[in-house]
Amino acid sequence: MSKNARVRLESALDLHRRLPPDMVERNLSNMIDLAPDLTEDLLERVDQPLRLMRDEDKERDFLLCDYNRDGDSYRSPWSDKYFPAIPDGLQISELLRKVEIEFNEVFNQYRELYYDGGISSVYLWEISAESGFAGAVLFKKAGDGSQNIPGSWDSIHVFEVIEKADGFNYRLTTTVMLWLQTKSESSGLLSLGGSLQRQTEKFISGVKVPEHILEIGKMVEDIENKVRNSLNDVYFDKTRAIVSVLRTQTPINERIKNRQQLAAELTQRLDRLNSQPDG
Amino acid sequence: MADSYDEEPISDATKIEMAADFLKFAPPGEFNEVYNDVATILHNENQMKEACRIAVPQWNVEQFLPVDLGNGDSCLLTPAAALPDGRYYDPKSKQSFDYHHMQRAASDIQPSPVDEKSEALRSEVEAAVEAYVNAHYPNGSTSVYGQSEGSKVTIIICIEDHEFQSRNHWGGRWRSCWTIEVNDGQATVSGLLRIQVHYYENGNVQLLCKKEYEHEMSYDKNKFVPDLLKFIKTSEGDYQSAISDNYVKMSDTTFKALRRQLPMTKTKIDWHKLLGYRIGKEATQAANH
């Protein structure tokens, strides 16, 4: 990639982190129109809420991402077919497909245990450079609307399993997108949404080949639990705390006289906010 | 992918429109960063200038940007401050000024005519609002405008507070706008409260809040201003409490409905059990070759 293209890509990614998260699809589409030469990189690096499509063969929904896309068609993990149908769509090896089926069955159970509904999809692909394989584990859950609180959760886990001389290296990059919106008489319209990213890596040394689904399953579970706690404790609390920095319920008494004290109080409050661990 | 390049390249006008659109949605306190990003992607000075011409004044005015007029005077840049000739008005110091939107600087500050009919009420409200803002907004500013039309007097109260900590990856702004129409012993109060918070450490989380008010009050010259401020203070305070309560509800209810903290067994998954005696073990190992 040329230096110019790299600089523009970094700017596009930075911009993506600043624009309202609930406009990500439209923003990504506009970004691609302004920088068509960066299309592939943007589609790969910018996370959007997962869309789904119907596998007419297996009568089951599946999730769409760049990793099961060929042109404008998407490969279903259930039937291994492209929708809409295309001749010569990208296929993985028969052997890897067998593994992909396994991954889908296992993570489907994971989905049931943690999400009690929703959709999961797993896509695998060969890595050409080294010995190993890579994949994407996707989950999507939308609120059922019964509690008057629309919301949605999207997980995108991209992993790599690489065989080294003395063991196996697992790398996982996770993005969780969460969106909540409430409408009420007392609090008006409130939208809270966004995404968090995490990365983890582990190395399992030894001669015996680990059970990859198990190792990746544990990594996915651990990271999702951590991110869920982060979202709950730090991000909700942090944005709520920032509101209380903007306006205080209890009056600031004798503001002019105690300006120094007020400034110290505010700094303390902000320091507390900033030092809270990210989880 | 070849199919992406086959499409018609978009027109210059569309590019400018898209760039302007990105600028319009810059979060409070991050306009410069968004500007730099868009300029880099667009890579065309003239188009960028045009996009800014469309988007920047609108963004500045909608954000209620505080303006320093020098001489100890300051005011907010708001829709109510806009004059027909493109200049802006500070109702407190009774001056008008030119505003350079890209440099964010006021110039050519001149005394400006005052709307006599509304001035008495306006300045009384202004004094009360300033005391209120000093008490509840640690870094707050306000401008209070007065207009009249026939027997109707309109007072517009704008309040703004912000805190930006880009080094710690967060920022936020609160905006209140209260419009009071007084006519014939009656006052109609409409309000719009808006909050935007952005947290962007290892991610992008935004809180967007909006609430509107409509309220009727009787206008009694002797107690109107205290009553009005009481209404505003109570409304804004209740709103802030309701937001806090909402957080608890979201955390307790919605979150759970989206993803459990743990499966119903209350323990993490027993992966060995889950995998059972899968034939997949062989396939997984075979995949390594």
mmCIF file of C-alpha atoms in Angstrom, chain A residues 73-182:
data_model
loop_
_atom_site.group_PDB
_atom_site.id
_atom_site.type_symbol
_atom_site.label_atom_id
_atom_site.label_comp_id
_atom_site.label_asym_id
_atom_site.label_seq_id
_atom_site.Cartn_x
_atom_site.Cartn_y
_atom_site.Cartn_z
ATOM 1 C CA SER A 73 -23.151 -12.711 -2.703
ATOM 2 C CA TYR A 74 -22.671 -14.385 0.665
ATOM 3 C CA ARG A 75 -21.896 -17.997 1.569
ATOM 4 C CA SER A 76 -24.161 -19.663 4.108
ATOM 5 C CA PRO A 77 -22.456 -21.800 6.776
ATOM 6 C CA TRP A 78 -25.478 -24.105 6.780
ATOM 7 C CA SER A 79 -25.621 -25.141 3.117
ATOM 8 C CA ASP A 80 -22.195 -23.847 1.993
ATOM 9 C CA LYS A 81 -24.017 -22.170 -0.926
ATOM 10 C CA TYR A 82 -23.927 -18.552 -2.084
ATOM 11 C CA PHE A 83 -26.990 -16.319 -1.926
ATOM 12 C CA PRO A 84 -27.804 -14.883 -4.397
ATOM 13 C CA ALA A 85 -26.417 -17.836 -6.346
ATOM 14 C CA ILE A 86 -23.232 -17.293 -8.350
ATOM 15 C CA PRO A 87 -21.158 -19.655 -10.468
ATOM 16 C CA ASP A 88 -17.674 -20.406 -9.069
ATOM 17 C CA GLY A 89 -18.067 -18.643 -5.732
ATOM 18 C CA LEU A 90 -15.011 -18.867 -3.436
ATOM 19 C CA GLN A 91 -14.978 -22.201 -1.636
ATOM 20 C CA ILE A 92 -12.810 -23.594 1.123
ATOM 21 C CA SER A 93 -11.311 -27.091 1.017
ATOM 22 C CA GLU A 94 -13.520 -30.072 1.813
ATOM 23 C CA LEU A 95 -11.443 -30.790 4.893
ATOM 24 C CA LEU A 96 -11.711 -27.262 6.226
ATOM 25 C CA ARG A 97 -15.434 -27.256 5.494
ATOM 26 C CA LYS A 98 -15.816 -30.307 7.773
ATOM 27 C CA VAL A 99 -14.098 -28.337 10.523
ATOM 28 C CA GLU A 100 -16.247 -25.302 9.765
ATOM 29 C CA ILE A 101 -19.378 -27.400 10.279
ATOM 30 C CA GLU A 102 -18.008 -28.504 13.660
ATOM 31 C CA PHE A 103 -17.284 -24.915 14.688
ATOM 32 C CA ASN A 104 -20.802 -23.861 13.715
ATOM 33 C CA GLU A 105 -22.408 -26.648 15.739
ATOM 34 C CA VAL A 106 -20.328 -25.881 18.830
ATOM 35 C CA PHE A 107 -20.790 -22.134 18.703
ATOM 36 C CA ASN A 108 -24.481 -22.588 18.051
ATOM 37 C CA GLN A 109 -24.660 -24.232 21.448
ATOM 38 C CA TYR A 110 -22.585 -21.437 22.963
ATOM 39 C CA ARG A 111 -25.060 -19.010 21.485
ATOM 40 C CA GLU A 112 -27.974 -20.782 23.095
ATOM 41 C CA LEU A 113 -26.281 -20.830 26.510
ATOM 42 C CA TYR A 114 -25.287 -17.159 26.570
ATOM 43 C CA TYR A 115 -27.719 -15.444 24.227
ATOM 44 C CA ASP A 116 -30.880 -17.507 24.624
ATOM 45 C CA GLY A 117 -31.824 -16.745 21.034
ATOM 46 C CA GLY A 118 -30.140 -14.690 18.366
ATOM 47 C CA ILE A 119 -28.035 -16.004 15.473
ATOM 48 C CA SER A 120 -24.494 -17.348 15.174
ATOM 49 C CA SER A 121 -22.278 -18.041 12.170
ATOM 50 C CA VAL A 122 -18.677 -19.203 11.833
ATOM 51 C CA TYR A 123 -16.571 -18.888 8.685
ATOM 52 C CA LEU A 124 -13.110 -20.428 8.247
ATOM 53 C CA TRP A 125 -10.430 -19.831 5.664
ATOM 54 C CA GLU A 126 -6.964 -21.099 4.812
ATOM 55 C CA ILE A 127 -3.913 -18.998 5.545
ATOM 56 C CA SER A 128 -1.480 -19.217 2.684
ATOM 57 C CA ALA A 129 1.709 -18.050 4.377
ATOM 58 C CA GLU A 130 1.916 -20.294 7.410
ATOM 59 C CA SER A 131 0.582 -23.604 8.632
ATOM 60 C CA GLY A 132 -2.729 -23.028 10.305
ATOM 61 C CA PHE A 133 -6.090 -21.509 9.599
ATOM 62 C CA ALA A 134 -8.215 -18.500 10.441
ATOM 63 C CA GLY A 135 -11.843 -17.820 11.064
ATOM 64 C CA ALA A 136 -14.588 -15.472 12.132
ATOM 65 C CA VAL A 137 -17.125 -16.250 14.864
ATOM 66 C CA LEU A 138 -20.194 -14.004 14.702
ATOM 67 C CA PHE A 139 -23.143 -13.493 17.029
ATOM 68 C CA LYS A 140 -26.131 -11.207 16.741
ATOM 69 C CA LYS A 141 -28.910 -10.681 19.253
ATOM 70 C CA ALA A 142 -31.657 -8.099 19.015
ATOM 71 C CA GLY A 143 -33.893 -7.117 21.920
ATOM 72 C CA ASP A 144 -37.356 -8.600 21.649
ATOM 73 C CA GLY A 145 -38.984 -5.189 22.031
ATOM 74 C CA SER A 146 -41.308 -6.443 24.737
ATOM 75 C CA GLN A 147 -39.724 -4.336 27.412
ATOM 76 C CA ASN A 148 -40.020 -1.121 25.461
ATOM 77 C CA ILE A 149 -36.248 -0.981 25.162
ATOM 78 C CA PRO A 150 -34.937 -1.651 21.655
ATOM 79 C CA GLY A 151 -31.360 -2.780 21.578
ATOM 80 C CA SER A 152 -28.925 -5.021 19.804
ATOM 81 C CA TRP A 153 -25.670 -6.821 20.443
ATOM 82 C CA ASP A 154 -23.220 -7.835 17.708
ATOM 83 C CA SER A 155 -20.002 -9.804 18.303
ATOM 84 C CA ILE A 156 -17.307 -10.245 15.708
ATOM 85 C CA HIS A 157 -14.407 -12.480 16.681
ATOM 86 C CA VAL A 158 -11.612 -12.981 14.160
ATOM 87 C CA PHE A 159 -9.061 -15.598 15.115
ATOM 88 C CA GLU A 160 -5.906 -17.139 13.777
ATOM 89 C CA VAL A 161 -4.367 -20.486 14.667
ATOM 90 C CA ILE A 162 -0.720 -20.750 13.621
ATOM 91 C CA GLU A 163 1.460 -23.816 14.055
ATOM 92 C CA LYS A 164 4.938 -22.933 15.315
ATOM 93 C CA ALA A 165 7.980 -25.182 15.766
ATOM 94 C CA ASP A 166 7.202 -25.722 19.459
ATOM 95 C CA GLY A 167 3.466 -25.339 19.713
ATOM 96 C CA PHE A 168 0.413 -23.416 18.535
ATOM 97 C CA ASN A 169 -0.267 -19.684 18.660
ATOM 98 C CA TYR A 170 -3.834 -18.390 18.958
ATOM 99 C CA ARG A 171 -4.672 -14.777 18.226
ATOM 100 C CA LEU A 172 -8.118 -13.279 18.662
ATOM 101 C CA THR A 173 -9.404 -9.816 17.705
ATOM 102 C CA THR A 174 -12.842 -9.037 19.084
ATOM 103 C CA THR A 175 -15.308 -6.262 18.360
ATOM 104 C CA VAL A 176 -18.557 -5.984 20.269
ATOM 105 C CA MET A 177 -21.189 -3.493 19.103
ATOM 106 C CA LEU A 178 -23.945 -2.592 21.494
ATOM 107 C CA TRP A 179 -26.847 -0.274 20.937
ATOM 108 C CA LEU A 180 -29.618 0.688 23.330
ATOM 109 C CA GLN A 181 -32.364 3.225 22.933
ATOM 110 C CA THR A 182 -35.055 4.224 25.391
#
